[in-house]
């Protein structure tokens, strides 16, 4: 423990503060972060993210070209085709926004004497510094070894979205798990109808593909749909439970006693999804500004990597 500016400063590894000549402007750092798109350069995460997109594209291919287009029922094909593709677009949009949204990273290297003086802390008040990214650690923030940053209300790091799930992108992650679960369930239902139709018609005019190819494609889709439905449905339920209890997954696993005033269940939902219940809650495009994104590309680099 070190004495600094009349308050106590705790650092688990007793790393020194940044030197005063290593000037740090928190406002300029936050502005610089806002001008760039958040993206984590993690090999495993990028591979998992690409695999997610390829699996959704595969499911869309099988549903559209193997099951719906060859169907003789026009309205059955149109309604299910539009529904499945809309859900797929919403799922992939939620995935992109989860991956490219700053989850709530604490500015790096802000543990300077000047910055702490600006906090106007009371004498004897304890603050914590992360020795890994040299930043003042807010309450409920945790350090992610993959993002190499402290993340506010960090729930967990998910390789499938190549990002942490935290304060600012948890809503998009919940939508991603919900829409993936919905299209997985939809694909499984369509597979059931298709198998029944093919068996009843003795595989004649069942598909534009040969019966063996059709069976193989549908079996793989069933396996994919079952695995994704199970995983995302459980994750969706876990996330909703955590939001209602105002507790992150890390806090639950560590059995941390809450030092904060927990929100009521409905208040927790409104804090994550924003405002009163509306269709905006399930819209991953809400708050997205194309013009602002284009300006970011002109003003600075196309990505903010850590």
PDB file of N, CA, C and O in Angstrom, residues 62-135:
ATOM      1  N   UNK A  62     -28.632 -25.214 -46.785  1.00  0.00           N
ATOM      2  CA  UNK A  62     -29.401 -26.463 -46.743  1.00  0.00           C
ATOM      3  C   UNK A  62     -30.892 -26.165 -46.670  1.00  0.00           C
ATOM      4  O   UNK A  62     -31.707 -26.779 -47.386  1.00  0.00           O
ATOM      5  N   UNK A  63     -31.265 -25.220 -45.809  1.00  0.00           N
ATOM      6  CA  UNK A  63     -32.685 -24.888 -45.664  1.00  0.00           C
ATOM      7  C   UNK A  63     -33.259 -24.347 -46.971  1.00  0.00           C
ATOM      8  O   UNK A  63     -34.352 -24.737 -47.403  1.00  0.00           O
ATOM      9  N   UNK A  64     -32.504 -23.459 -47.639  1.00  0.00           N
ATOM     10  CA  UNK A  64     -33.021 -22.798 -48.834  1.00  0.00           C
ATOM     11  C   UNK A  64     -33.000 -23.708 -50.057  1.00  0.00           C
ATOM     12  O   UNK A  64     -34.024 -23.874 -50.745  1.00  0.00           O
ATOM     13  N   UNK A  65     -31.848 -24.317 -50.329  1.00  0.00           N
ATOM     14  CA  UNK A  65     -31.674 -25.029 -51.602  1.00  0.00           C
ATOM     15  C   UNK A  65     -31.999 -26.520 -51.532  1.00  0.00           C
ATOM     16  O   UNK A  65     -32.246 -27.144 -52.560  1.00  0.00           O
ATOM     17  N   UNK A  66     -31.984 -27.100 -50.350  1.00  0.00           N
ATOM     18  CA  UNK A  66     -32.261 -28.534 -50.228  1.00  0.00           C
ATOM     19  C   UNK A  66     -33.714 -28.784 -49.822  1.00  0.00           C
ATOM     20  O   UNK A  66     -34.342 -29.739 -50.286  1.00  0.00           O
ATOM     21  N   UNK A  67     -34.266 -27.887 -48.979  1.00  0.00           N
ATOM     22  CA  UNK A  67     -35.599 -28.151 -48.441  1.00  0.00           C
ATOM     23  C   UNK A  67     -36.696 -27.253 -48.991  1.00  0.00           C
ATOM     24  O   UNK A  67     -37.793 -27.730 -49.295  1.00  0.00           O
ATOM     25  N   UNK A  68     -36.450 -25.955 -49.132  1.00  0.00           N
ATOM     26  CA  UNK A  68     -37.538 -25.038 -49.465  1.00  0.00           C
ATOM     27  C   UNK A  68     -37.757 -24.843 -50.964  1.00  0.00           C
ATOM     28  O   UNK A  68     -38.900 -24.914 -51.442  1.00  0.00           O
ATOM     29  N   UNK A  69     -36.691 -24.569 -51.710  1.00  0.00           N
ATOM     30  CA  UNK A  69     -36.868 -24.314 -53.149  1.00  0.00           C
ATOM     31  C   UNK A  69     -37.467 -25.505 -53.909  1.00  0.00           C
ATOM     32  O   UNK A  69     -38.300 -25.305 -54.793  1.00  0.00           O
ATOM     33  N   UNK A  70     -37.066 -26.755 -53.592  1.00  0.00           N
ATOM     34  CA  UNK A  70     -37.681 -27.888 -54.315  1.00  0.00           C
ATOM     35  C   UNK A  70     -39.122 -28.184 -53.897  1.00  0.00           C
ATOM     36  O   UNK A  70     -39.793 -28.986 -54.548  1.00  0.00           O
ATOM     37  N   UNK A  71     -39.603 -27.554 -52.826  1.00  0.00           N
ATOM     38  CA  UNK A  71     -40.939 -27.852 -52.334  1.00  0.00           C
ATOM     39  C   UNK A  71     -42.012 -27.388 -53.323  1.00  0.00           C
ATOM     40  O   UNK A  71     -41.889 -26.336 -53.964  1.00  0.00           O
ATOM     41  N   UNK A  72     -43.078 -28.162 -53.419  1.00  0.00           N
ATOM     42  CA  UNK A  72     -44.182 -27.819 -54.312  1.00  0.00           C
ATOM     43  C   UNK A  72     -45.155 -26.832 -53.668  1.00  0.00           C
ATOM     44  O   UNK A  72     -45.986 -26.237 -54.347  1.00  0.00           O
ATOM     45  N   UNK A  73     -45.052 -26.700 -52.364  1.00  0.00           N
ATOM     46  CA  UNK A  73     -45.918 -25.765 -51.643  1.00  0.00           C
ATOM     47  C   UNK A  73     -45.276 -24.386 -51.662  1.00  0.00           C
ATOM     48  O   UNK A  73     -44.321 -24.122 -50.931  1.00  0.00           O
ATOM     49  N   UNK A  74     -45.796 -23.486 -52.502  1.00  0.00           N
ATOM     50  CA  UNK A  74     -45.189 -22.166 -52.704  1.00  0.00           C
ATOM     51  C   UNK A  74     -45.159 -21.352 -51.417  1.00  0.00           C
ATOM     52  O   UNK A  74     -44.120 -20.807 -51.030  1.00  0.00           O
ATOM     53  N   UNK A  75     -46.293 -21.239 -50.740  1.00  0.00           N
ATOM     54  CA  UNK A  75     -46.360 -20.400 -49.547  1.00  0.00           C
ATOM     55  C   UNK A  75     -45.560 -20.986 -48.385  1.00  0.00           C
ATOM     56  O   UNK A  75     -45.010 -20.244 -47.572  1.00  0.00           O
ATOM     57  N   UNK A  76     -45.488 -22.295 -48.303  1.00  0.00           N
ATOM     58  CA  UNK A  76     -44.641 -22.947 -47.293  1.00  0.00           C
ATOM     59  C   UNK A  76     -43.189 -22.532 -47.493  1.00  0.00           C
ATOM     60  O   UNK A  76     -42.482 -22.190 -46.531  1.00  0.00           O
ATOM     61  N   UNK A  77     -42.734 -22.521 -48.732  1.00  0.00           N
ATOM     62  CA  UNK A  77     -41.354 -22.147 -49.032  1.00  0.00           C
ATOM     63  C   UNK A  77     -41.104 -20.664 -48.775  1.00  0.00           C
ATOM     64  O   UNK A  77     -40.086 -20.289 -48.182  1.00  0.00           O
ATOM     65  N   UNK A  78     -42.042 -19.819 -49.204  1.00  0.00           N
ATOM     66  CA  UNK A  78     -41.853 -18.370 -49.054  1.00  0.00           C
ATOM     67  C   UNK A  78     -41.846 -17.972 -47.578  1.00  0.00           C
ATOM     68  O   UNK A  78     -40.934 -17.261 -47.113  1.00  0.00           O
ATOM     69  N   UNK A  79     -42.844 -18.411 -46.824  1.00  0.00           N
ATOM     70  CA  UNK A  79     -42.955 -18.004 -45.416  1.00  0.00           C
ATOM     71  C   UNK A  79     -41.753 -18.489 -44.610  1.00  0.00           C
ATOM     72  O   UNK A  79     -41.133 -17.722 -43.863  1.00  0.00           O
ATOM     73  N   UNK A  80     -41.406 -19.768 -44.763  1.00  0.00           N
ATOM     74  CA  UNK A  80     -40.266 -20.301 -44.001  1.00  0.00           C
ATOM     75  C   UNK A  80     -38.937 -19.727 -44.489  1.00  0.00           C
ATOM     76  O   UNK A  80     -38.023 -19.516 -43.680  1.00  0.00           O
ATOM     77  N   UNK A  81     -38.835 -19.477 -45.784  1.00  0.00           N
ATOM     78  CA  UNK A  81     -37.603 -18.895 -46.308  1.00  0.00           C
ATOM     79  C   UNK A  81     -37.365 -17.493 -45.794  1.00  0.00           C
ATOM     80  O   UNK A  81     -36.262 -17.145 -45.367  1.00  0.00           O
ATOM     81  N   UNK A  82     -38.414 -16.672 -45.823  1.00  0.00           N
ATOM     82  CA  UNK A  82     -38.291 -15.297 -45.317  1.00  0.00           C
ATOM     83  C   UNK A  82     -38.001 -15.296 -43.824  1.00  0.00           C
ATOM     84  O   UNK A  82     -37.117 -14.567 -43.336  1.00  0.00           O
ATOM     85  N   UNK A  83     -38.726 -16.126 -43.073  1.00  0.00           N
ATOM     86  CA  UNK A  83     -38.539 -16.181 -41.620  1.00  0.00           C
ATOM     87  C   UNK A  83     -37.119 -16.627 -41.262  1.00  0.00           C
ATOM     88  O   UNK A  83     -36.450 -16.001 -40.429  1.00  0.00           O
ATOM     89  N   UNK A  84     -36.650 -17.714 -41.898  1.00  0.00           N
ATOM     90  CA  UNK A  84     -35.327 -18.240 -41.552  1.00  0.00           C
ATOM     91  C   UNK A  84     -34.223 -17.236 -41.908  1.00  0.00           C
ATOM     92  O   UNK A  84     -33.301 -17.017 -41.118  1.00  0.00           O
ATOM     93  N   UNK A  85     -34.326 -16.631 -43.087  1.00  0.00           N
ATOM     94  CA  UNK A  85     -33.282 -15.695 -43.505  1.00  0.00           C
ATOM     95  C   UNK A  85     -33.290 -14.412 -42.679  1.00  0.00           C
ATOM     96  O   UNK A  85     -32.226 -13.840 -42.410  1.00  0.00           O
ATOM     97  N   UNK A  86     -34.478 -13.961 -42.249  1.00  0.00           N
ATOM     98  CA  UNK A  86     -34.537 -12.788 -41.369  1.00  0.00           C
ATOM     99  C   UNK A  86     -33.879 -13.085 -40.027  1.00  0.00           C
ATOM    100  O   UNK A  86     -33.112 -12.263 -39.502  1.00  0.00           O
ATOM    101  N   UNK A  87     -34.163 -14.260 -39.487  1.00  0.00           N
ATOM    102  CA  UNK A  87     -33.531 -14.645 -38.216  1.00  0.00           C
ATOM    103  C   UNK A  87     -32.025 -14.787 -38.371  1.00  0.00           C
ATOM    104  O   UNK A  87     -31.260 -14.423 -37.468  1.00  0.00           O
ATOM    105  N   UNK A  88     -31.583 -15.304 -39.516  1.00  0.00           N
ATOM    106  CA  UNK A  88     -30.139 -15.450 -39.767  1.00  0.00           C
ATOM    107  C   UNK A  88     -29.460 -14.089 -39.844  1.00  0.00           C
ATOM    108  O   UNK A  88     -28.366 -13.891 -39.290  1.00  0.00           O
ATOM    109  N   UNK A  89     -30.102 -13.128 -40.508  1.00  0.00           N
ATOM    110  CA  UNK A  89     -29.541 -11.775 -40.600  1.00  0.00           C
ATOM    111  C   UNK A  89     -29.462 -11.134 -39.222  1.00  0.00           C
ATOM    112  O   UNK A  89     -28.455 -10.504 -38.865  1.00  0.00           O
ATOM    113  N   UNK A  90     -30.511 -11.292 -38.426  1.00  0.00           N
ATOM    114  CA  UNK A  90     -30.513 -10.732 -37.073  1.00  0.00           C
ATOM    115  C   UNK A  90     -29.442 -11.386 -36.204  1.00  0.00           C
ATOM    116  O   UNK A  90     -28.776 -10.707 -35.403  1.00  0.00           O
ATOM    117  N   UNK A  91     -29.250 -12.695 -36.357  1.00  0.00           N
ATOM    118  CA  UNK A  91     -28.236 -13.402 -35.577  1.00  0.00           C
ATOM    119  C   UNK A  91     -26.831 -12.928 -35.944  1.00  0.00           C
ATOM    120  O   UNK A  91     -26.000 -12.655 -35.063  1.00  0.00           O
ATOM    121  N   UNK A  92     -26.549 -12.830 -37.234  1.00  0.00           N
ATOM    122  CA  UNK A  92     -25.209 -12.413 -37.667  1.00  0.00           C
ATOM    123  C   UNK A  92     -24.964 -10.930 -37.362  1.00  0.00           C
ATOM    124  O   UNK A  92     -23.832 -10.544 -37.052  1.00  0.00           O
ATOM    125  N   UNK A  93     -26.012 -10.113 -37.429  1.00  0.00           N
ATOM    126  CA  UNK A  93     -25.868  -8.698 -37.068  1.00  0.00           C
ATOM    127  C   UNK A  93     -25.558  -8.557 -35.585  1.00  0.00           C
ATOM    128  O   UNK A  93     -24.706  -7.750 -35.185  1.00  0.00           O
ATOM    129  N   UNK A  94     -26.242  -9.351 -34.765  1.00  0.00           N
ATOM    130  CA  UNK A  94     -25.969  -9.334 -33.315  1.00  0.00           C
ATOM    131  C   UNK A  94     -24.550  -9.804 -33.040  1.00  0.00           C
ATOM    132  O   UNK A  94     -23.865  -9.272 -32.154  1.00  0.00           O
ATOM    133  N   UNK A  95     -24.102 -10.797 -33.802  1.00  0.00           N
ATOM    134  CA  UNK A  95     -22.731 -11.298 -33.651  1.00  0.00           C
ATOM    135  C   UNK A  95     -21.721 -10.201 -33.978  1.00  0.00           C
ATOM    136  O   UNK A  95     -20.747  -9.993 -33.237  1.00  0.00           O
ATOM    137  N   UNK A  96     -21.943  -9.489 -35.075  1.00  0.00           N
ATOM    138  CA  UNK A  96     -21.023  -8.417 -35.467  1.00  0.00           C
ATOM    139  C   UNK A  96     -20.981  -7.321 -34.419  1.00  0.00           C
ATOM    140  O   UNK A  96     -19.901  -6.828 -34.076  1.00  0.00           O
ATOM    141  N   UNK A  97     -22.134  -6.928 -33.922  1.00  0.00           N
ATOM    142  CA  UNK A  97     -22.160  -5.843 -32.947  1.00  0.00           C
ATOM    143  C   UNK A  97     -21.531  -6.267 -31.623  1.00  0.00           C
ATOM    144  O   UNK A  97     -20.915  -5.448 -30.939  1.00  0.00           O
ATOM    145  N   UNK A  98     -21.680  -7.535 -31.256  1.00  0.00           N
ATOM    146  CA  UNK A  98     -21.007  -8.033 -30.051  1.00  0.00           C
ATOM    147  C   UNK A  98     -19.506  -8.004 -30.239  1.00  0.00           C
ATOM    148  O   UNK A  98     -18.756  -7.611 -29.333  1.00  0.00           O
ATOM    149  N   UNK A  99     -19.047  -8.406 -31.412  1.00  0.00           N
ATOM    150  CA  UNK A  99     -17.611  -8.505 -31.682  1.00  0.00           C
ATOM    151  C   UNK A  99     -16.950  -7.144 -31.860  1.00  0.00           C
ATOM    152  O   UNK A  99     -15.815  -6.939 -31.433  1.00  0.00           O
ATOM    153  N   UNK A 100     -17.659  -6.182 -32.447  1.00  0.00           N
ATOM    154  CA  UNK A 100     -17.053  -4.895 -32.802  1.00  0.00           C
ATOM    155  C   UNK A 100     -17.429  -3.771 -31.844  1.00  0.00           C
ATOM    156  O   UNK A 100     -17.134  -2.607 -32.133  1.00  0.00           O
ATOM    157  N   UNK A 101     -18.076  -4.095 -30.730  1.00  0.00           N
ATOM    158  CA  UNK A 101     -18.440  -3.088 -29.735  1.00  0.00           C
ATOM    159  C   UNK A 101     -17.494  -3.162 -28.547  1.00  0.00           C
ATOM    160  O   UNK A 101     -17.221  -4.248 -28.029  1.00  0.00           O
ATOM    161  N   UNK A 102     -16.980  -2.012 -28.139  1.00  0.00           N
ATOM    162  CA  UNK A 102     -16.154  -1.939 -26.933  1.00  0.00           C
ATOM    163  C   UNK A 102     -16.976  -2.461 -25.757  1.00  0.00           C
ATOM    164  O   UNK A 102     -18.028  -1.899 -25.441  1.00  0.00           O
ATOM    165  N   UNK A 103     -16.537  -3.538 -25.095  1.00  0.00           N
ATOM    166  CA  UNK A 103     -17.347  -4.120 -24.008  1.00  0.00           C
ATOM    167  C   UNK A 103     -17.343  -3.297 -22.721  1.00  0.00           C
ATOM    168  O   UNK A 103     -18.043  -3.651 -21.776  1.00  0.00           O
ATOM    169  N   UNK A 104     -16.564  -2.223 -22.698  1.00  0.00           N
ATOM    170  CA  UNK A 104     -16.471  -1.410 -21.488  1.00  0.00           C
ATOM    171  C   UNK A 104     -15.052  -1.380 -20.953  1.00  0.00           C
ATOM    172  O   UNK A 104     -14.843  -1.481 -19.735  1.00  0.00           O
ATOM    173  N   UNK A 105     -14.088  -1.237 -21.871  1.00  0.00           N
ATOM    174  CA  UNK A 105     -12.674  -1.269 -21.486  1.00  0.00           C
ATOM    175  C   UNK A 105     -12.286  -0.018 -20.708  1.00  0.00           C
ATOM    176  O   UNK A 105     -12.666   1.098 -21.065  1.00  0.00           O
ATOM    177  N   UNK A 106     -11.541  -0.241 -19.653  1.00  0.00           N
ATOM    178  CA  UNK A 106     -11.007   0.868 -18.863  1.00  0.00           C
ATOM    179  C   UNK A 106      -9.799   1.435 -19.601  1.00  0.00           C
ATOM    180  O   UNK A 106      -8.984   0.684 -20.127  1.00  0.00           O
ATOM    181  N   UNK A 107      -9.658   2.770 -19.690  1.00  0.00           N
ATOM    182  CA  UNK A 107      -8.501   3.361 -20.383  1.00  0.00           C
ATOM    183  C   UNK A 107      -7.191   2.799 -19.859  1.00  0.00           C
ATOM    184  O   UNK A 107      -6.989   2.680 -18.649  1.00  0.00           O
ATOM    185  N   UNK A 108      -6.325   2.457 -20.773  1.00  0.00           N
ATOM    186  CA  UNK A 108      -5.047   1.838 -20.417  1.00  0.00           C
ATOM    187  C   UNK A 108      -4.067   2.879 -19.883  1.00  0.00           C
ATOM    188  O   UNK A 108      -3.930   3.957 -20.441  1.00  0.00           O
ATOM    189  N   UNK A 109      -3.381   2.524 -18.812  1.00  0.00           N
ATOM    190  CA  UNK A 109      -2.315   3.372 -18.299  1.00  0.00           C
ATOM    191  C   UNK A 109      -2.782   4.677 -17.680  1.00  0.00           C
ATOM    192  O   UNK A 109      -2.062   5.670 -17.727  1.00  0.00           O
ATOM    193  N   UNK A 110      -3.984   4.700 -17.090  1.00  0.00           N
ATOM    194  CA  UNK A 110      -4.458   5.957 -16.496  1.00  0.00           C
ATOM    195  C   UNK A 110      -4.099   6.085 -15.025  1.00  0.00           C
ATOM    196  O   UNK A 110      -4.565   6.994 -14.348  1.00  0.00           O
ATOM    197  N   UNK A 111      -3.281   5.149 -14.511  1.00  0.00           N
ATOM    198  CA  UNK A 111      -2.905   5.189 -13.092  1.00  0.00           C
ATOM    199  C   UNK A 111      -1.764   6.166 -12.862  1.00  0.00           C
ATOM    200  O   UNK A 111      -0.673   5.807 -12.449  1.00  0.00           O
ATOM    201  N   UNK A 112      -2.008   7.437 -13.162  1.00  0.00           N
ATOM    202  CA  UNK A 112      -1.016   8.482 -12.942  1.00  0.00           C
ATOM    203  C   UNK A 112      -1.451   9.358 -11.777  1.00  0.00           C
ATOM    204  O   UNK A 112      -2.635   9.427 -11.430  1.00  0.00           O
ATOM    205  N   UNK A 113      -0.498  10.057 -11.194  1.00  0.00           N
ATOM    206  CA  UNK A 113      -0.804  10.947 -10.075  1.00  0.00           C
ATOM    207  C   UNK A 113      -1.760  12.050 -10.510  1.00  0.00           C
ATOM    208  O   UNK A 113      -2.701  12.400  -9.800  1.00  0.00           O
ATOM    209  N   UNK A 114      -1.541  12.579 -11.716  1.00  0.00           N
ATOM    210  CA  UNK A 114      -2.396  13.647 -12.226  1.00  0.00           C
ATOM    211  C   UNK A 114      -3.841  13.180 -12.374  1.00  0.00           C
ATOM    212  O   UNK A 114      -4.778  13.884 -11.992  1.00  0.00           O
ATOM    213  N   UNK A 115      -4.008  11.973 -12.917  1.00  0.00           N
ATOM    214  CA  UNK A 115      -5.361  11.451 -13.120  1.00  0.00           C
ATOM    215  C   UNK A 115      -6.048  11.207 -11.787  1.00  0.00           C
ATOM    216  O   UNK A 115      -7.232  11.493 -11.631  1.00  0.00           O
ATOM    217  N   UNK A 116      -5.327  10.660 -10.809  1.00  0.00           N
ATOM    218  CA  UNK A 116      -5.922  10.375  -9.504  1.00  0.00           C
ATOM    219  C   UNK A 116      -6.269  11.661  -8.768  1.00  0.00           C
ATOM    220  O   UNK A 116      -7.250  11.711  -8.028  1.00  0.00           O
ATOM    221  N   UNK A 117      -5.467  12.711  -8.970  1.00  0.00           N
ATOM    222  CA  UNK A 117      -5.801  13.993  -8.362  1.00  0.00           C
ATOM    223  C   UNK A 117      -7.116  14.529  -8.915  1.00  0.00           C
ATOM    224  O   UNK A 117      -7.904  15.163  -8.196  1.00  0.00           O
ATOM    225  N   UNK A 118      -7.361  14.256 -10.202  1.00  0.00           N
ATOM    226  CA  UNK A 118      -8.602  14.724 -10.834  1.00  0.00           C
ATOM    227  C   UNK A 118      -9.827  13.955 -10.350  1.00  0.00           C
ATOM    228  O   UNK A 118     -10.954  14.404 -10.543  1.00  0.00           O
ATOM    229  N   UNK A 119      -9.619  12.774  -9.745  1.00  0.00           N
ATOM    230  CA  UNK A 119     -10.744  11.987  -9.250  1.00  0.00           C
ATOM    231  C   UNK A 119     -11.378  12.598  -8.013  1.00  0.00           C
ATOM    232  O   UNK A 119     -12.504  12.251  -7.656  1.00  0.00           O
ATOM    233  N   UNK A 120     -10.645  13.501  -7.341  1.00  0.00           N
ATOM    234  CA  UNK A 120     -11.131  14.183  -6.141  1.00  0.00           C
ATOM    235  C   UNK A 120     -11.627  13.181  -5.093  1.00  0.00           C
ATOM    236  O   UNK A 120     -12.758  13.232  -4.619  1.00  0.00           O
ATOM    237  N   UNK A 121     -10.726  12.232  -4.782  1.00  0.00           N
ATOM    238  CA  UNK A 121     -11.070  11.203  -3.800  1.00  0.00           C
ATOM    239  C   UNK A 121     -10.966  11.752  -2.383  1.00  0.00           C
ATOM    240  O   UNK A 121     -10.205  12.665  -2.107  1.00  0.00           O
ATOM    241  N   UNK A 122     -11.743  11.160  -1.503  1.00  0.00           N
ATOM    242  CA  UNK A 122     -11.708  11.562  -0.109  1.00  0.00           C
ATOM    243  C   UNK A 122     -10.463  11.003   0.561  1.00  0.00           C
ATOM    244  O   UNK A 122      -9.961   9.939   0.178  1.00  0.00           O
ATOM    245  N   UNK A 123      -9.919  11.686   1.571  1.00  0.00           N
ATOM    246  CA  UNK A 123      -8.734  11.183   2.276  1.00  0.00           C
ATOM    247  C   UNK A 123      -8.997   9.798   2.867  1.00  0.00           C
ATOM    248  O   UNK A 123     -10.027   9.564   3.485  1.00  0.00           O
ATOM    249  N   UNK A 124      -8.082   8.882   2.638  1.00  0.00           N
ATOM    250  CA  UNK A 124      -8.199   7.530   3.157  1.00  0.00           C
ATOM    251  C   UNK A 124      -8.987   6.594   2.261  1.00  0.00           C
ATOM    252  O   UNK A 124      -9.056   5.391   2.534  1.00  0.00           O
ATOM    253  N   UNK A 125      -9.570   7.118   1.175  1.00  0.00           N
ATOM    254  CA  UNK A 125     -10.346   6.266   0.275  1.00  0.00           C
ATOM    255  C   UNK A 125      -9.411   5.343  -0.502  1.00  0.00           C
ATOM    256  O   UNK A 125      -8.356   5.759  -0.983  1.00  0.00           O
ATOM    257  N   UNK A 126      -9.807   4.079  -0.615  1.00  0.00           N
ATOM    258  CA  UNK A 126      -8.971   3.066  -1.266  1.00  0.00           C
ATOM    259  C   UNK A 126      -9.357   2.937  -2.731  1.00  0.00           C
ATOM    260  O   UNK A 126     -10.534   2.814  -3.070  1.00  0.00           O
ATOM    261  N   UNK A 127      -8.348   2.984  -3.580  1.00  0.00           N
ATOM    262  CA  UNK A 127      -8.569   2.705  -4.998  1.00  0.00           C
ATOM    263  C   UNK A 127      -7.621   1.581  -5.404  1.00  0.00           C
ATOM    264  O   UNK A 127      -6.608   1.334  -4.758  1.00  0.00           O
ATOM    265  N   UNK A 128      -7.960   0.898  -6.485  1.00  0.00           N
ATOM    266  CA  UNK A 128      -7.177  -0.254  -6.919  1.00  0.00           C
ATOM    267  C   UNK A 128      -6.620  -0.036  -8.315  1.00  0.00           C
ATOM    268  O   UNK A 128      -7.291   0.519  -9.182  1.00  0.00           O
ATOM    269  N   UNK A 129      -5.407  -0.480  -8.473  1.00  0.00           N
ATOM    270  CA  UNK A 129      -4.758  -0.381  -9.774  1.00  0.00           C
ATOM    271  C   UNK A 129      -4.499  -1.780 -10.305  1.00  0.00           C
ATOM    272  O   UNK A 129      -4.049  -2.666  -9.582  1.00  0.00           O
ATOM    273  N   UNK A 130      -4.801  -1.979 -11.593  1.00  0.00           N
ATOM    274  CA  UNK A 130      -4.484  -3.256 -12.236  1.00  0.00           C
ATOM    275  C   UNK A 130      -3.018  -3.243 -12.630  1.00  0.00           C
ATOM    276  O   UNK A 130      -2.586  -2.394 -13.423  1.00  0.00           O
ATOM    277  N   UNK A 131      -2.204  -4.159 -12.115  1.00  0.00           N
ATOM    278  CA  UNK A 131      -0.782  -4.158 -12.433  1.00  0.00           C
ATOM    279  C   UNK A 131      -0.487  -4.604 -13.862  1.00  0.00           C
ATOM    280  O   UNK A 131       0.625  -4.420 -14.351  1.00  0.00           O
ATOM    281  N   UNK A 132      -1.484  -5.187 -14.546  1.00  0.00           N
ATOM    282  CA  UNK A 132      -1.238  -5.720 -15.892  1.00  0.00           C
ATOM    283  C   UNK A 132      -1.438  -4.679 -16.981  1.00  0.00           C
ATOM    284  O   UNK A 132      -0.702  -4.648 -17.959  1.00  0.00           O
ATOM    285  N   UNK A 133      -2.462  -3.821 -16.815  1.00  0.00           N
ATOM    286  CA  UNK A 133      -2.665  -2.778 -17.824  1.00  0.00           C
ATOM    287  C   UNK A 133      -2.482  -1.385 -17.227  1.00  0.00           C
ATOM    288  O   UNK A 133      -2.753  -0.387 -17.892  1.00  0.00           O
ATOM    289  N   UNK A 134      -2.016  -1.328 -15.985  1.00  0.00           N
ATOM    290  CA  UNK A 134      -1.678  -0.073 -15.307  1.00  0.00           C
ATOM    291  C   UNK A 134      -2.829   0.931 -15.376  1.00  0.00           C
ATOM    292  O   UNK A 134      -2.651   2.067 -15.802  1.00  0.00           O
ATOM    293  N   UNK A 135      -3.997   0.497 -14.976  1.00  0.00           N
ATOM    294  CA  UNK A 135      -5.158   1.376 -14.999  1.00  0.00           C
ATOM    295  C   UNK A 135      -5.867   1.332 -13.659  1.00  0.00           C
ATOM    296  O   UNK A 135      -5.756   0.360 -12.918  1.00  0.00           O
TER     297      UNK A 135
END
